[in-house]
Amino acid sequence: MSVSALAEREDTRSRTGEPVDEIVLNAVVEAAVSGDTAAIHWLLGHVRPLVLRYCQSRIGGHRTAIAVDDVAQEVLLALFRALPTYRNQGRPFLAFVYGIAGHKVADARRNAARIAATMPVPEIPDVASQDATPEQHALQFEMTSRIEQLLRRVLSPRQHEILVLRLVVGLSAEEVADVMGSTPGAIRVAQHRALSRLRKVVSQ
């Protein structure tokens, strides 16, 4: 069966809520790395919803300052450019995707905060604007950054990533285990401990 046929079969299965078969995904990735246009098209389409949810979760609610779709598109473009150099080193392909996404989200947040802090107001309006000012955007990003820093102090990087992938992106414990090179049981335990830790900090 050709890679395109395998991908089509997985599309049919995914519509019923079944996860994509790892063997099929690896075959499509291998074909995409080799330059197969159909495999590349399917692969980018497959990871796009996951990338979009990941970007949304890491950017937060400041959609007026950062266009989540634009960041997700940057991730997909970077992924497309990186495919020819991708080498399977024993980790799931999604770990590679989320690594790219993490860097792009961090870049977008830094750039947006810098632009918002330096953006001049063209003229004094006759009435008070209901839109957030550049200063407010800067404060929002500063607050988001502080929350992010707090989470990183309270949680380990592994716990933080597990919560994002499980609760926001919506991956199963099995899928997160594949991405992080762990077991579903260990992922569930880590998630429980992270949430318990967060509840304790919030209550204090």
PDB file of N, CA, C and O in Angstrom, residues 92-128:
ATOM      1  N   PRO A  92       9.536  10.394  19.370  1.00  0.00           N
ATOM      2  CA  PRO A  92       8.402  10.565  18.450  1.00  0.00           C
ATOM      3  C   PRO A  92       8.518  11.851  17.639  1.00  0.00           C
ATOM      4  O   PRO A  92       9.098  12.841  18.104  1.00  0.00           O
ATOM      5  N   PHE A  93       7.962  11.836  16.458  1.00  0.00           N
ATOM      6  CA  PHE A  93       8.013  12.996  15.582  1.00  0.00           C
ATOM      7  C   PHE A  93       7.339  14.210  16.216  1.00  0.00           C
ATOM      8  O   PHE A  93       7.786  15.352  16.032  1.00  0.00           O
ATOM      9  N   LEU A  94       6.268  13.996  16.989  1.00  0.00           N
ATOM     10  CA  LEU A  94       5.572  15.118  17.618  1.00  0.00           C
ATOM     11  C   LEU A  94       6.467  15.872  18.597  1.00  0.00           C
ATOM     12  O   LEU A  94       6.282  17.065  18.811  1.00  0.00           O
ATOM     13  N   ALA A  95       7.417  15.189  19.202  1.00  0.00           N
ATOM     14  CA  ALA A  95       8.354  15.884  20.093  1.00  0.00           C
ATOM     15  C   ALA A  95       9.157  16.915  19.300  1.00  0.00           C
ATOM     16  O   ALA A  95       9.434  18.017  19.777  1.00  0.00           O
ATOM     17  N   PHE A  96       9.528  16.554  18.087  1.00  0.00           N
ATOM     18  CA  PHE A  96      10.229  17.466  17.186  1.00  0.00           C
ATOM     19  C   PHE A  96       9.337  18.652  16.828  1.00  0.00           C
ATOM     20  O   PHE A  96       9.773  19.806  16.843  1.00  0.00           O
ATOM     21  N   VAL A  97       8.055  18.367  16.535  1.00  0.00           N
ATOM     22  CA  VAL A  97       7.100  19.428  16.179  1.00  0.00           C
ATOM     23  C   VAL A  97       6.917  20.397  17.337  1.00  0.00           C
ATOM     24  O   VAL A  97       6.971  21.624  17.161  1.00  0.00           O
ATOM     25  N   TYR A  98       6.704  19.877  18.543  1.00  0.00           N
ATOM     26  CA  TYR A  98       6.468  20.756  19.694  1.00  0.00           C
ATOM     27  C   TYR A  98       7.719  21.530  20.088  1.00  0.00           C
ATOM     28  O   TYR A  98       7.627  22.616  20.655  1.00  0.00           O
ATOM     29  N   GLY A  99       8.874  20.980  19.792  1.00  0.00           N
ATOM     30  CA  GLY A  99      10.106  21.733  20.037  1.00  0.00           C
ATOM     31  C   GLY A  99      10.160  22.983  19.171  1.00  0.00           C
ATOM     32  O   GLY A  99      10.492  24.074  19.653  1.00  0.00           O
ATOM     33  N   ILE A 100       9.815  22.833  17.889  1.00  0.00           N
ATOM     34  CA  ILE A 100       9.757  23.988  16.985  1.00  0.00           C
ATOM     35  C   ILE A 100       8.694  24.968  17.456  1.00  0.00           C
ATOM     36  O   ILE A 100       8.911  26.184  17.492  1.00  0.00           O
ATOM     37  N   ALA A 101       7.525  24.443  17.824  1.00  0.00           N
ATOM     38  CA  ALA A 101       6.424  25.306  18.263  1.00  0.00           C
ATOM     39  C   ALA A 101       6.802  26.115  19.496  1.00  0.00           C
ATOM     40  O   ALA A 101       6.477  27.307  19.587  1.00  0.00           O
ATOM     41  N   GLY A 102       7.477  25.487  20.437  1.00  0.00           N
ATOM     42  CA  GLY A 102       7.883  26.194  21.646  1.00  0.00           C
ATOM     43  C   GLY A 102       8.778  27.381  21.344  1.00  0.00           C
ATOM     44  O   GLY A 102       8.611  28.471  21.906  1.00  0.00           O
ATOM     45  N   HIS A 103       9.727  27.198  20.430  1.00  0.00           N
ATOM     46  CA  HIS A 103      10.628  28.298  20.057  1.00  0.00           C
ATOM     47  C   HIS A 103       9.869  29.421  19.347  1.00  0.00           C
ATOM     48  O   HIS A 103      10.100  30.611  19.620  1.00  0.00           O
ATOM     49  N   LYS A 104       8.967  29.075  18.456  1.00  0.00           N
ATOM     50  CA  LYS A 104       8.223  30.095  17.708  1.00  0.00           C
ATOM     51  C   LYS A 104       7.290  30.885  18.613  1.00  0.00           C
ATOM     52  O   LYS A 104       7.139  32.105  18.453  1.00  0.00           O
ATOM     53  N   VAL A 105       6.657  30.221  19.554  1.00  0.00           N
ATOM     54  CA  VAL A 105       5.776  30.925  20.499  1.00  0.00           C
ATOM     55  C   VAL A 105       6.587  31.890  21.362  1.00  0.00           C
ATOM     56  O   VAL A 105       6.188  33.037  21.575  1.00  0.00           O
ATOM     57  N   ALA A 106       7.731  31.444  21.838  1.00  0.00           N
ATOM     58  CA  ALA A 106       8.578  32.314  22.657  1.00  0.00           C
ATOM     59  C   ALA A 106       9.028  33.538  21.864  1.00  0.00           C
ATOM     60  O   ALA A 106       9.015  34.667  22.370  1.00  0.00           O
ATOM     61  N   ASP A 107       9.413  33.335  20.605  1.00  0.00           N
ATOM     62  CA  ASP A 107       9.815  34.457  19.751  1.00  0.00           C
ATOM     63  C   ASP A 107       8.663  35.436  19.547  1.00  0.00           C
ATOM     64  O   ASP A 107       8.843  36.654  19.616  1.00  0.00           O
ATOM     65  N   ALA A 108       7.456  34.898  19.289  1.00  0.00           N
ATOM     66  CA  ALA A 108       6.293  35.755  19.038  1.00  0.00           C
ATOM     67  C   ALA A 108       5.947  36.585  20.263  1.00  0.00           C
ATOM     68  O   ALA A 108       5.615  37.774  20.143  1.00  0.00           O
ATOM     69  N   ARG A 109       6.016  36.002  21.420  1.00  0.00           N
ATOM     70  CA  ARG A 109       5.675  36.736  22.644  1.00  0.00           C
ATOM     71  C   ARG A 109       6.703  37.833  22.927  1.00  0.00           C
ATOM     72  O   ARG A 109       6.336  38.940  23.319  1.00  0.00           O
ATOM     73  N   ARG A 110       7.969  37.531  22.722  1.00  0.00           N
ATOM     74  CA  ARG A 110       9.004  38.551  22.935  1.00  0.00           C
ATOM     75  C   ARG A 110       8.836  39.703  21.950  1.00  0.00           C
ATOM     76  O   ARG A 110       8.910  40.885  22.330  1.00  0.00           O
ATOM     77  N   ASN A 111       8.615  39.378  20.683  1.00  0.00           N
ATOM     78  CA  ASN A 111       8.459  40.422  19.667  1.00  0.00           C
ATOM     79  C   ASN A 111       7.231  41.282  19.920  1.00  0.00           C
ATOM     80  O   ASN A 111       7.279  42.510  19.785  1.00  0.00           O
ATOM     81  N   ALA A 112       6.118  40.656  20.276  1.00  0.00           N
ATOM     82  CA  ALA A 112       4.883  41.405  20.522  1.00  0.00           C
ATOM     83  C   ALA A 112       5.023  42.324  21.727  1.00  0.00           C
ATOM     84  O   ALA A 112       4.545  43.462  21.711  1.00  0.00           O
ATOM     85  N   ALA A 113       5.664  41.849  22.764  1.00  0.00           N
ATOM     86  CA  ALA A 113       5.858  42.674  23.959  1.00  0.00           C
ATOM     87  C   ALA A 113       6.752  43.876  23.654  1.00  0.00           C
ATOM     88  O   ALA A 113       6.487  44.999  24.099  1.00  0.00           O
ATOM     89  N   ARG A 114       7.794  43.652  22.846  1.00  0.00           N
ATOM     90  CA  ARG A 114       8.708  44.740  22.489  1.00  0.00           C
ATOM     91  C   ARG A 114       8.008  45.778  21.620  1.00  0.00           C
ATOM     92  O   ARG A 114       8.143  46.992  21.828  1.00  0.00           O
ATOM     93  N   ILE A 115       7.214  45.322  20.654  1.00  0.00           N
ATOM     94  CA  ILE A 115       6.501  46.244  19.770  1.00  0.00           C
ATOM     95  C   ILE A 115       5.452  47.033  20.542  1.00  0.00           C
ATOM     96  O   ILE A 115       5.299  48.247  20.375  1.00  0.00           O
ATOM     97  N   ALA A 116       4.706  46.343  21.411  1.00  0.00           N
ATOM     98  CA  ALA A 116       3.647  47.006  22.169  1.00  0.00           C
ATOM     99  C   ALA A 116       4.212  48.072  23.093  1.00  0.00           C
ATOM    100  O   ALA A 116       3.605  49.129  23.297  1.00  0.00           O
ATOM    101  N   ALA A 117       5.389  47.827  23.651  1.00  0.00           N
ATOM    102  CA  ALA A 117       5.975  48.780  24.595  1.00  0.00           C
ATOM    103  C   ALA A 117       6.498  50.033  23.913  1.00  0.00           C
ATOM    104  O   ALA A 117       6.619  51.090  24.541  1.00  0.00           O
ATOM    105  N   THR A 118       6.802  49.936  22.630  1.00  0.00           N
ATOM    106  CA  THR A 118       7.399  51.084  21.928  1.00  0.00           C
ATOM    107  C   THR A 118       6.459  51.723  20.910  1.00  0.00           C
ATOM    108  O   THR A 118       6.828  52.697  20.264  1.00  0.00           O
ATOM    109  N   MET A 119       5.251  51.191  20.771  1.00  0.00           N
ATOM    110  CA  MET A 119       4.336  51.702  19.752  1.00  0.00           C
ATOM    111  C   MET A 119       3.784  53.075  20.149  1.00  0.00           C
ATOM    112  O   MET A 119       3.178  53.219  21.213  1.00  0.00           O
ATOM    113  N   PRO A 120       3.987  54.121  19.340  1.00  0.00           N
ATOM    114  CA  PRO A 120       3.475  55.455  19.669  1.00  0.00           C
ATOM    115  C   PRO A 120       1.984  55.570  19.418  1.00  0.00           C
ATOM    116  O   PRO A 120       1.423  54.874  18.579  1.00  0.00           O
ATOM    117  N   VAL A 121       1.337  56.449  20.161  1.00  0.00           N
ATOM    118  CA  VAL A 121      -0.071  56.761  19.932  1.00  0.00           C
ATOM    119  C   VAL A 121      -0.130  57.908  18.941  1.00  0.00           C
ATOM    120  O   VAL A 121       0.422  58.977  19.182  1.00  0.00           O
ATOM    121  N   PRO A 122      -0.773  57.753  17.760  1.00  0.00           N
ATOM    122  CA  PRO A 122      -0.724  58.773  16.710  1.00  0.00           C
ATOM    123  C   PRO A 122      -1.359  60.103  17.091  1.00  0.00           C
ATOM    124  O   PRO A 122      -0.878  61.145  16.718  1.00  0.00           O
ATOM    125  N   GLU A 123      -2.450  60.065  17.818  1.00  0.00           N
ATOM    126  CA  GLU A 123      -3.109  61.310  18.185  1.00  0.00           C
ATOM    127  C   GLU A 123      -4.002  61.078  19.396  1.00  0.00           C
ATOM    128  O   GLU A 123      -4.350  59.950  19.728  1.00  0.00           O
ATOM    129  N   ILE A 124      -4.356  62.133  20.065  1.00  0.00           N
ATOM    130  CA  ILE A 124      -5.219  62.021  21.232  1.00  0.00           C
ATOM    131  C   ILE A 124      -6.660  61.914  20.759  1.00  0.00           C
ATOM    132  O   ILE A 124      -7.163  62.808  20.077  1.00  0.00           O
ATOM    133  N   PRO A 125      -7.377  60.835  21.081  1.00  0.00           N
ATOM    134  CA  PRO A 125      -8.751  60.677  20.597  1.00  0.00           C
ATOM    135  C   PRO A 125      -9.705  61.606  21.339  1.00  0.00           C
ATOM    136  O   PRO A 125      -9.438  62.059  22.438  1.00  0.00           O
ATOM    137  N   ASP A 126     -10.846  61.888  20.683  1.00  0.00           N
ATOM    138  CA  ASP A 126     -11.857  62.741  21.304  1.00  0.00           C
ATOM    139  C   ASP A 126     -12.557  62.038  22.460  1.00  0.00           C
ATOM    140  O   ASP A 126     -12.998  62.681  23.408  1.00  0.00           O
ATOM    141  N   VAL A 127     -12.700  60.724  22.343  1.00  0.00           N
ATOM    142  CA  VAL A 127     -13.341  59.947  23.407  1.00  0.00           C
ATOM    143  C   VAL A 127     -12.415  58.821  23.812  1.00  0.00           C
ATOM    144  O   VAL A 127     -11.510  58.433  23.060  1.00  0.00           O
ATOM    145  N   ALA A 128     -12.658  58.328  24.995  1.00  0.00           N
ATOM    146  CA  ALA A 128     -11.821  57.237  25.495  1.00  0.00           C
ATOM    147  C   ALA A 128     -12.040  55.982  24.655  1.00  0.00           C
ATOM    148  O   ALA A 128     -13.172  55.600  24.372  1.00  0.00           O
TER     149      ALA A 128
END
